[in-house]
C-alpha positions as CSV (number, residue, x, y, z in Angstrom):
1,X,-168.1,12.6,-335.2
2,X,-170.1,14.9,-333.3
3,X,-171.5,18.2,-334.5
4,X,-168.8,19.7,-332.7
5,X,-166.0,18.2,-334.1
6,X,-163.8,20.6,-336.3
7,X,-164.0,20.6,-340.1
8,X,-160.0,21.0,-340.2
9,X,-157.3,20.5,-337.5
10,X,-154.2,22.6,-338.8
11,X,-151.2,21.7,-336.6
12,X,-148.8,24.3,-336.2
13,X,-148.9,28.5,-335.0
14,X,-146.5,29.6,-337.5
15,X,-146.8,31.4,-340.7
16,X,-148.0,28.8,-342.8
17,X,-150.9,27.8,-340.3
18,X,-152.1,30.8,-339.3
19,X,-152.9,32.1,-343.2
20,X,-153.9,28.7,-343.5
21,X,-157.1,28.0,-340.2
22,X,-157.7,31.9,-341.4
23,X,-158.5,31.1,-344.7
24,X,-160.6,28.0,-344.0
25,X,-162.5,29.9,-341.1
26,X,-163.3,32.6,-343.1
27,X,-164.6,30.2,-345.6
28,X,-166.7,29.2,-343.1
29,X,-165.6,25.8,-342.0
30,X,-164.9,25.1,-338.4
31,X,-161.0,25.1,-337.8
32,X,-159.2,24.5,-334.0
33,X,-155.4,25.7,-334.3
34,X,-153.1,23.9,-332.2
35,X,-150.0,25.6,-331.0
36,X,-148.1,24.8,-327.6
37,X,-146.4,27.9,-327.0
38,X,-148.0,30.6,-325.6
39,X,-148.4,32.8,-328.5
40,X,-148.7,32.2,-332.1
41,X,-146.3,33.0,-334.9
42,X,-143.0,33.0,-332.2
43,X,-140.4,31.9,-334.7
44,X,-142.6,35.2,-336.8
45,X,-141.7,37.0,-333.5
46,X,-138.1,37.2,-333.9
47,X,-137.5,37.3,-337.4
48,X,-136.0,39.9,-339.3
49,X,-134.1,40.8,-335.5
50,X,-137.9,41.7,-335.0
51,X,-138.6,43.7,-337.2
52,X,-140.0,41.0,-339.5
53,X,-138.9,41.1,-343.5
54,X,-142.3,39.4,-344.3
55,X,-141.9,39.4,-348.2
56,X,-140.2,40.9,-351.0
57,X,-141.7,43.2,-353.2
58,X,-141.2,41.8,-356.8
59,X,-142.7,39.6,-359.6
60,X,-143.5,36.3,-360.0
61,X,-140.5,35.9,-362.1
62,X,-137.9,37.6,-359.6
63,X,-138.7,35.9,-356.9
64,X,-138.6,32.4,-359.0
65,X,-134.8,32.9,-359.6
66,X,-134.7,33.4,-355.8
67,X,-135.5,29.3,-355.1
68,X,-132.6,27.5,-355.5
69,X,-134.9,24.2,-355.9
70,X,-137.6,23.3,-357.5
71,X,-139.6,26.4,-357.7
72,X,-142.4,25.2,-360.7
73,X,-144.0,23.6,-357.4
74,X,-145.1,27.6,-356.5
75,X,-146.3,28.7,-359.8
76,X,-149.9,27.8,-358.7
77,X,-149.8,29.0,-354.9
78,X,-147.7,32.5,-356.4
79,X,-150.6,33.4,-359.0
80,X,-153.2,33.5,-356.6
81,X,-150.9,34.9,-352.9
82,X,-148.1,36.3,-354.8
83,X,-145.5,39.2,-352.8
84,X,-148.0,42.2,-354.9
85,X,-151.6,40.1,-353.0
86,X,-149.7,39.6,-349.6
87,X,-149.1,43.3,-349.3
88,X,-152.4,44.7,-350.0
89,X,-153.6,41.9,-347.7
90,X,-151.4,43.3,-345.0
91,X,-152.3,46.8,-345.5
92,X,-156.3,46.2,-345.9
93,X,-156.0,44.2,-343.0
94,X,-154.1,47.8,-340.3
95,X,-150.9,46.9,-341.2
96,X,-148.6,49.7,-343.4
97,X,-145.5,48.3,-345.1
98,X,-142.2,49.9,-346.7
99,X,-139.9,49.0,-348.9
100,X,-136.5,48.2,-348.5
101,X,-132.8,47.8,-350.0
102,X,-133.3,44.6,-352.3
103,X,-136.9,45.1,-352.1
104,X,-137.3,43.9,-348.6
105,X,-141.2,44.8,-347.2
106,X,-141.2,45.0,-343.6
107,X,-144.1,46.7,-341.5
108,X,-143.8,51.0,-340.8
109,X,-143.7,49.9,-337.5
110,X,-140.2,47.5,-337.7
111,X,-142.3,45.0,-335.0
112,X,-142.6,41.2,-336.3
113,X,-145.1,41.2,-333.2
114,X,-147.2,43.2,-334.7
115,X,-147.2,41.5,-337.6
116,X,-147.8,37.8,-335.9
117,X,-150.5,40.0,-333.9
118,X,-152.2,41.1,-336.6
119,X,-152.7,37.6,-338.1
120,X,-153.5,35.9,-334.7
121,X,-155.8,38.5,-334.2
122,X,-157.6,37.6,-337.5
123,X,-157.6,33.7,-336.8
124,X,-160.0,34.7,-333.6
125,X,-162.6,36.8,-335.4
126,X,-162.7,34.4,-338.3
127,X,-163.9,31.7,-335.2
128,X,-160.6,29.9,-334.9
129,X,-160.5,27.6,-332.3
130,X,-156.4,27.8,-330.6
131,X,-155.4,25.2,-328.1
132,X,-152.7,25.1,-326.4
133,X,-152.1,21.5,-327.4
134,X,-149.1,19.3,-329.4
135,X,-150.2,17.0,-331.7
136,X,-149.0,13.8,-331.7
137,X,-150.2,11.5,-334.7
138,X,-152.7,12.0,-337.7
139,X,-155.2,9.5,-337.4
140,X,-155.6,7.7,-341.0
141,X,-158.9,5.7,-341.5
142,X,-159.6,4.3,-345.3
143,X,-157.5,6.5,-347.1
144,X,-158.3,9.4,-345.0
145,X,-157.8,11.6,-342.2
146,X,-160.1,10.8,-339.3
147,X,-158.7,12.7,-336.2
148,X,-155.4,14.3,-334.9
149,X,-153.9,12.7,-331.5
150,X,-152.9,15.2,-328.8
151,X,-151.7,15.3,-325.5
152,X,-155.3,15.9,-324.4
153,X,-156.8,13.0,-326.5
154,X,-158.5,12.2,-329.7
155,X,-159.4,15.3,-332.1
156,X,-162.1,13.6,-334.5
157,X,-161.8,16.0,-337.9
158,X,-162.4,15.4,-341.7
159,X,-158.7,17.0,-343.0
160,X,-155.7,17.7,-341.2
161,X,-153.0,21.1,-342.1
162,X,-149.4,20.0,-341.4
163,X,-147.7,23.0,-340.8
164,X,-144.9,22.5,-338.5
165,X,-141.9,24.2,-339.9
166,X,-138.4,23.2,-340.2
167,X,-135.7,22.4,-337.6
168,X,-134.3,25.4,-337.4
169,X,-134.8,28.1,-334.0
170,X,-135.7,24.6,-332.3
171,X,-136.4,26.6,-328.7
172,X,-139.6,28.0,-330.9
173,X,-140.7,24.6,-331.5
174,X,-139.7,23.8,-334.3
175,X,-138.9,20.4,-334.0
176,X,-138.8,18.2,-337.0
177,X,-142.9,16.7,-336.0
178,X,-144.0,17.3,-339.4
179,X,-141.8,15.3,-341.0
180,X,-142.9,12.5,-338.5
181,X,-146.4,12.6,-339.3
182,X,-145.6,13.0,-342.6
183,X,-143.2,9.4,-342.7
184,X,-146.3,8.2,-340.8
185,X,-148.3,8.4,-343.7
186,X,-146.0,7.0,-346.3
187,X,-144.8,10.3,-347.4
188,X,-140.9,10.7,-348.5
189,X,-139.3,13.5,-346.1
190,X,-136.3,14.9,-348.4
191,X,-132.8,15.2,-346.2
192,X,-132.5,18.3,-344.3
193,X,-130.0,20.2,-344.2
194,X,-129.4,23.7,-342.5
195,X,-130.1,27.0,-345.4
196,X,-129.1,30.6,-344.4
197,X,-127.1,29.7,-342.4
198,X,-123.1,31.5,-341.4
199,X,-120.5,29.4,-342.5
200,X,-117.5,27.6,-341.1
201,X,-113.8,28.0,-341.6
202,X,-110.3,26.4,-340.8
203,X,-108.9,29.2,-341.1
204,X,-107.4,30.5,-338.1
205,X,-107.2,34.4,-338.8
206,X,-111.4,34.6,-339.0
207,X,-111.5,34.0,-335.3
208,X,-108.5,37.2,-335.1
209,X,-111.1,39.3,-336.6
210,X,-113.8,37.7,-334.2
211,X,-116.3,41.0,-334.7
212,X,-115.0,42.2,-337.4
213,X,-117.6,43.9,-339.9
214,X,-117.3,44.3,-344.1
215,X,-119.5,46.5,-346.4
216,X,-120.0,47.6,-349.4
217,X,-117.9,44.3,-350.8
218,X,-118.5,41.7,-353.2
219,X,-118.1,38.0,-351.4
220,X,-118.2,35.6,-354.4
221,X,-118.5,31.6,-353.5
222,X,-117.2,28.8,-355.3
223,X,-117.9,25.4,-355.7
224,X,-114.8,22.5,-356.6
225,X,-113.4,26.3,-358.3
226,X,-116.9,27.4,-360.2
227,X,-118.7,30.1,-358.9
228,X,-121.7,30.0,-357.5
229,X,-122.6,33.0,-355.6
230,X,-121.4,36.6,-356.3
231,X,-123.3,39.7,-354.1
232,X,-122.5,43.0,-353.1
233,X,-123.2,43.3,-349.3
234,X,-122.7,43.0,-346.0
235,X,-120.8,40.3,-343.8
236,X,-119.1,39.8,-340.1
237,X,-116.1,37.3,-339.4
238,X,-116.5,35.5,-335.9
239,X,-114.8,33.0,-333.0
240,X,-116.1,30.3,-335.5
241,X,-115.9,31.5,-339.4
242,X,-118.0,34.6,-341.3
243,X,-121.4,35.2,-341.0
244,X,-124.0,38.1,-341.7
245,X,-126.3,39.1,-344.7
246,X,-123.8,37.7,-347.9
247,X,-122.5,34.9,-345.8
248,X,-126.8,33.3,-345.1
249,X,-127.3,33.4,-348.5
250,X,-124.7,31.8,-349.9
251,X,-124.4,29.5,-347.3
252,X,-128.2,28.8,-349.6
253,X,-125.9,27.8,-353.0
254,X,-123.8,25.7,-351.2
255,X,-126.0,22.6,-351.4
256,X,-123.7,19.7,-351.3
257,X,-121.8,20.2,-348.3
258,X,-119.7,17.2,-347.1
259,X,-119.2,16.2,-350.6
260,X,-118.0,19.6,-352.6
261,X,-115.5,21.4,-351.9
262,X,-116.1,25.0,-350.9
263,X,-114.2,28.4,-350.3
264,X,-115.3,32.5,-350.3
265,X,-113.4,35.2,-351.9
266,X,-113.9,39.2,-350.7
267,X,-113.5,41.4,-353.3
268,X,-112.9,44.2,-350.6
269,X,-112.5,47.1,-352.9
270,X,-115.7,46.0,-355.5
271,X,-115.9,49.8,-356.4
272,X,-112.0,50.2,-357.9
273,X,-110.8,47.9,-360.6
274,X,-107.3,46.5,-360.7
275,X,-105.9,49.6,-362.6
276,X,-107.6,52.1,-359.9
277,X,-106.7,50.2,-357.0
278,X,-103.2,50.6,-358.3
279,X,-103.7,53.9,-358.8
280,X,-105.0,54.1,-355.0
281,X,-102.0,52.0,-353.7
282,X,-99.5,54.1,-355.4
283,X,-100.8,56.9,-353.8
284,X,-100.8,56.2,-350.1
285,X,-97.7,54.2,-350.7
286,X,-96.4,58.0,-351.8
287,X,-97.9,59.3,-348.6
288,X,-96.6,56.7,-346.7
289,X,-93.4,56.5,-348.2
290,X,-90.6,56.2,-345.6
291,X,-93.3,54.0,-342.6
292,X,-92.8,50.6,-342.2
293,X,-95.4,48.3,-344.4
294,X,-97.5,48.1,-341.2
295,X,-98.5,51.7,-340.6
296,X,-99.2,52.5,-344.3
297,X,-102.7,50.7,-344.4
298,X,-104.6,52.8,-342.2
299,X,-106.4,54.3,-345.3
300,X,-107.4,50.9,-347.2
301,X,-108.8,48.7,-344.2
302,X,-110.1,48.5,-340.6
303,X,-107.5,47.5,-338.2
304,X,-108.4,44.6,-337.0
305,X,-107.5,42.8,-340.6
306,X,-104.5,45.1,-341.4
307,X,-102.1,42.0,-339.1
308,X,-103.8,39.8,-340.9
309,X,-103.7,41.5,-345.0
310,X,-99.7,41.7,-344.1
311,X,-99.6,38.2,-343.1
312,X,-101.1,37.1,-345.8
313,X,-99.4,39.6,-348.4
314,X,-96.0,38.3,-347.3
315,X,-94.2,41.2,-347.7
316,X,-92.3,41.8,-344.1
317,X,-94.2,44.0,-341.8
318,X,-91.1,45.9,-340.9
319,X,-90.5,46.7,-344.8
320,X,-90.3,50.4,-345.6
321,X,-92.7,51.3,-348.1
322,X,-90.2,52.6,-350.4
323,X,-88.5,49.6,-350.3
324,X,-92.4,47.4,-351.3
325,X,-91.1,45.9,-355.2
326,X,-93.7,45.9,-357.6
327,X,-94.4,42.6,-357.6
328,X,-95.2,42.8,-353.7
329,X,-97.8,45.5,-354.7
330,X,-99.1,43.6,-357.0
331,X,-99.9,40.3,-354.5
332,X,-101.4,42.8,-352.3
333,X,-103.4,44.6,-354.5
334,X,-104.9,41.1,-355.7
335,X,-105.4,39.8,-352.0
336,X,-107.6,42.7,-351.7
337,X,-109.8,41.8,-354.5
338,X,-110.5,38.7,-353.9
339,X,-109.2,38.0,-350.1
340,X,-109.6,33.8,-349.3
341,X,-112.2,31.6,-346.5
342,X,-112.2,28.9,-346.9
343,X,-115.5,26.9,-345.6
344,X,-115.4,23.7,-344.0
345,X,-118.8,23.6,-343.4
346,X,-121.9,25.1,-342.8
347,X,-123.4,25.7,-339.2
348,X,-125.2,23.5,-336.9
349,X,-129.4,23.5,-338.3
350,X,-130.6,24.9,-335.0
351,X,-128.1,28.1,-335.9
352,X,-130.0,28.8,-339.6
353,X,-132.7,30.4,-340.6
354,X,-134.3,27.9,-343.2
355,X,-134.8,24.2,-342.9
356,X,-133.8,22.7,-346.9
357,X,-135.4,19.3,-347.4
358,X,-138.3,18.3,-345.8
359,X,-141.8,16.8,-347.1
360,X,-141.9,15.6,-351.2
361,X,-143.3,18.2,-353.5
362,X,-143.6,15.6,-355.4
363,X,-146.6,14.1,-353.6
364,X,-148.1,17.4,-352.9
365,X,-150.4,19.0,-355.4
366,X,-149.4,21.9,-355.8
367,X,-152.8,23.3,-356.6
368,X,-154.2,22.5,-352.8
369,X,-151.4,21.6,-351.4
370,X,-152.8,18.1,-350.4
371,X,-151.4,15.0,-350.0
372,X,-151.3,13.0,-353.4
373,X,-151.3,10.0,-350.8
374,X,-154.0,10.9,-348.6
375,X,-156.7,12.7,-348.5
376,X,-158.1,15.5,-346.5
377,X,-154.5,16.0,-345.7
378,X,-153.0,19.0,-346.4
379,X,-148.5,20.9,-345.7
380,X,-147.6,24.4,-345.5
381,X,-144.2,26.3,-345.2
382,X,-141.3,25.0,-344.5
383,X,-142.1,21.6,-343.4
384,X,-142.3,21.0,-347.2
385,X,-139.0,21.0,-349.3
386,X,-138.8,24.4,-350.3
387,X,-136.7,27.5,-349.7
388,X,-135.3,30.3,-351.3
389,X,-132.9,33.2,-350.6
390,X,-133.3,36.2,-348.0
391,X,-135.1,38.9,-348.9
392,X,-138.9,37.5,-347.3
393,X,-138.9,34.7,-349.7
394,X,-139.4,31.9,-347.5
395,X,-141.6,33.5,-345.9
396,X,-143.8,34.1,-348.7
397,X,-143.6,30.7,-349.4
398,X,-145.2,30.1,-345.9
399,X,-148.0,33.0,-346.8
400,X,-148.4,31.0,-350.2
401,X,-148.8,27.8,-349.7
402,X,-151.4,28.4,-346.3
403,X,-153.6,30.5,-348.5
404,X,-154.3,28.2,-350.7
405,X,-153.5,24.8,-348.4
406,X,-156.6,26.8,-346.1
407,X,-158.9,27.4,-349.1
408,X,-158.7,24.6,-351.1
409,X,-159.4,22.2,-348.0
């Protein structure tokens, strides 16, 4: 190893990789960052619909409640760089932030490029050497990292940090390379699956309502008949099923897709209990007493949903409203409080926001992010078997694990 060899090679220029490289270089280490894309943080630049929900303004206890898997691994990392420290880090480095509904934190500019550009700038100012190269293999000798093979030759080094992301958004370069590096060096990679992903439904009426969005509804998700998730918010019907914030969050709980039975129920009127909703129906039915049923639901439902609700209620559309029985009205009421959507599966992993599964955390030291199997090998970010719900939690995992790795090398 010559004098020009870096102490650390960071593989992947996403949020975890940039944080890791910056923290290590700031400590005076010679750091080389490998990123095959033209720009650092390519996936980061499109997160949050281009606004970048970079963390969640909550305490560590609340944060842990938003990790469906084994979140205990993150205690040490979050104690060193939690949401409060992350927000301070960005603001102290010149990026003003704001907190929105659900404690989601965004840059005041609403521009994800500002987050990515700041991290890239910090790396350069700290002396990180950024190379547009693709890593192909991590070389180990005598139980320790000795170098990283790239498409332009070998870079000798004493440590390597794998920050390659998962399998979601493959066009940004997330192709699962980190899993291959880990397996080649003896690590266990737990099966990957999509998380925070739209859901497919066999119900034809979803496609019939394609593009129709619901706001201020409550979505409940069930696994084998047991309530798994319940939340108020927004969702959307699509040609394949359902999407939108509520659905993406619900999908993170559906961890046995293929072996368990899942279904959704939508409370279209969560602000009204059954008694109040019945009173509302009676008022509407009185208003439209001499109309046909199909023309009496306009005050309650969007136009795209009316034909579907009519069919599912079992009340003939040409029934005069003043002829609708109490039993029929109760069936409609139940439908409005528990509109059913069957779930047949998740959309492909390349449509997911996050990859669940990955490098087993049992083989990684939570205090350093160093491999327990190979000296000088570190992991950070989505490549690890860590994922969380929507709301900035997944990016915080990337910042925290990257921070710990960069300060531990």
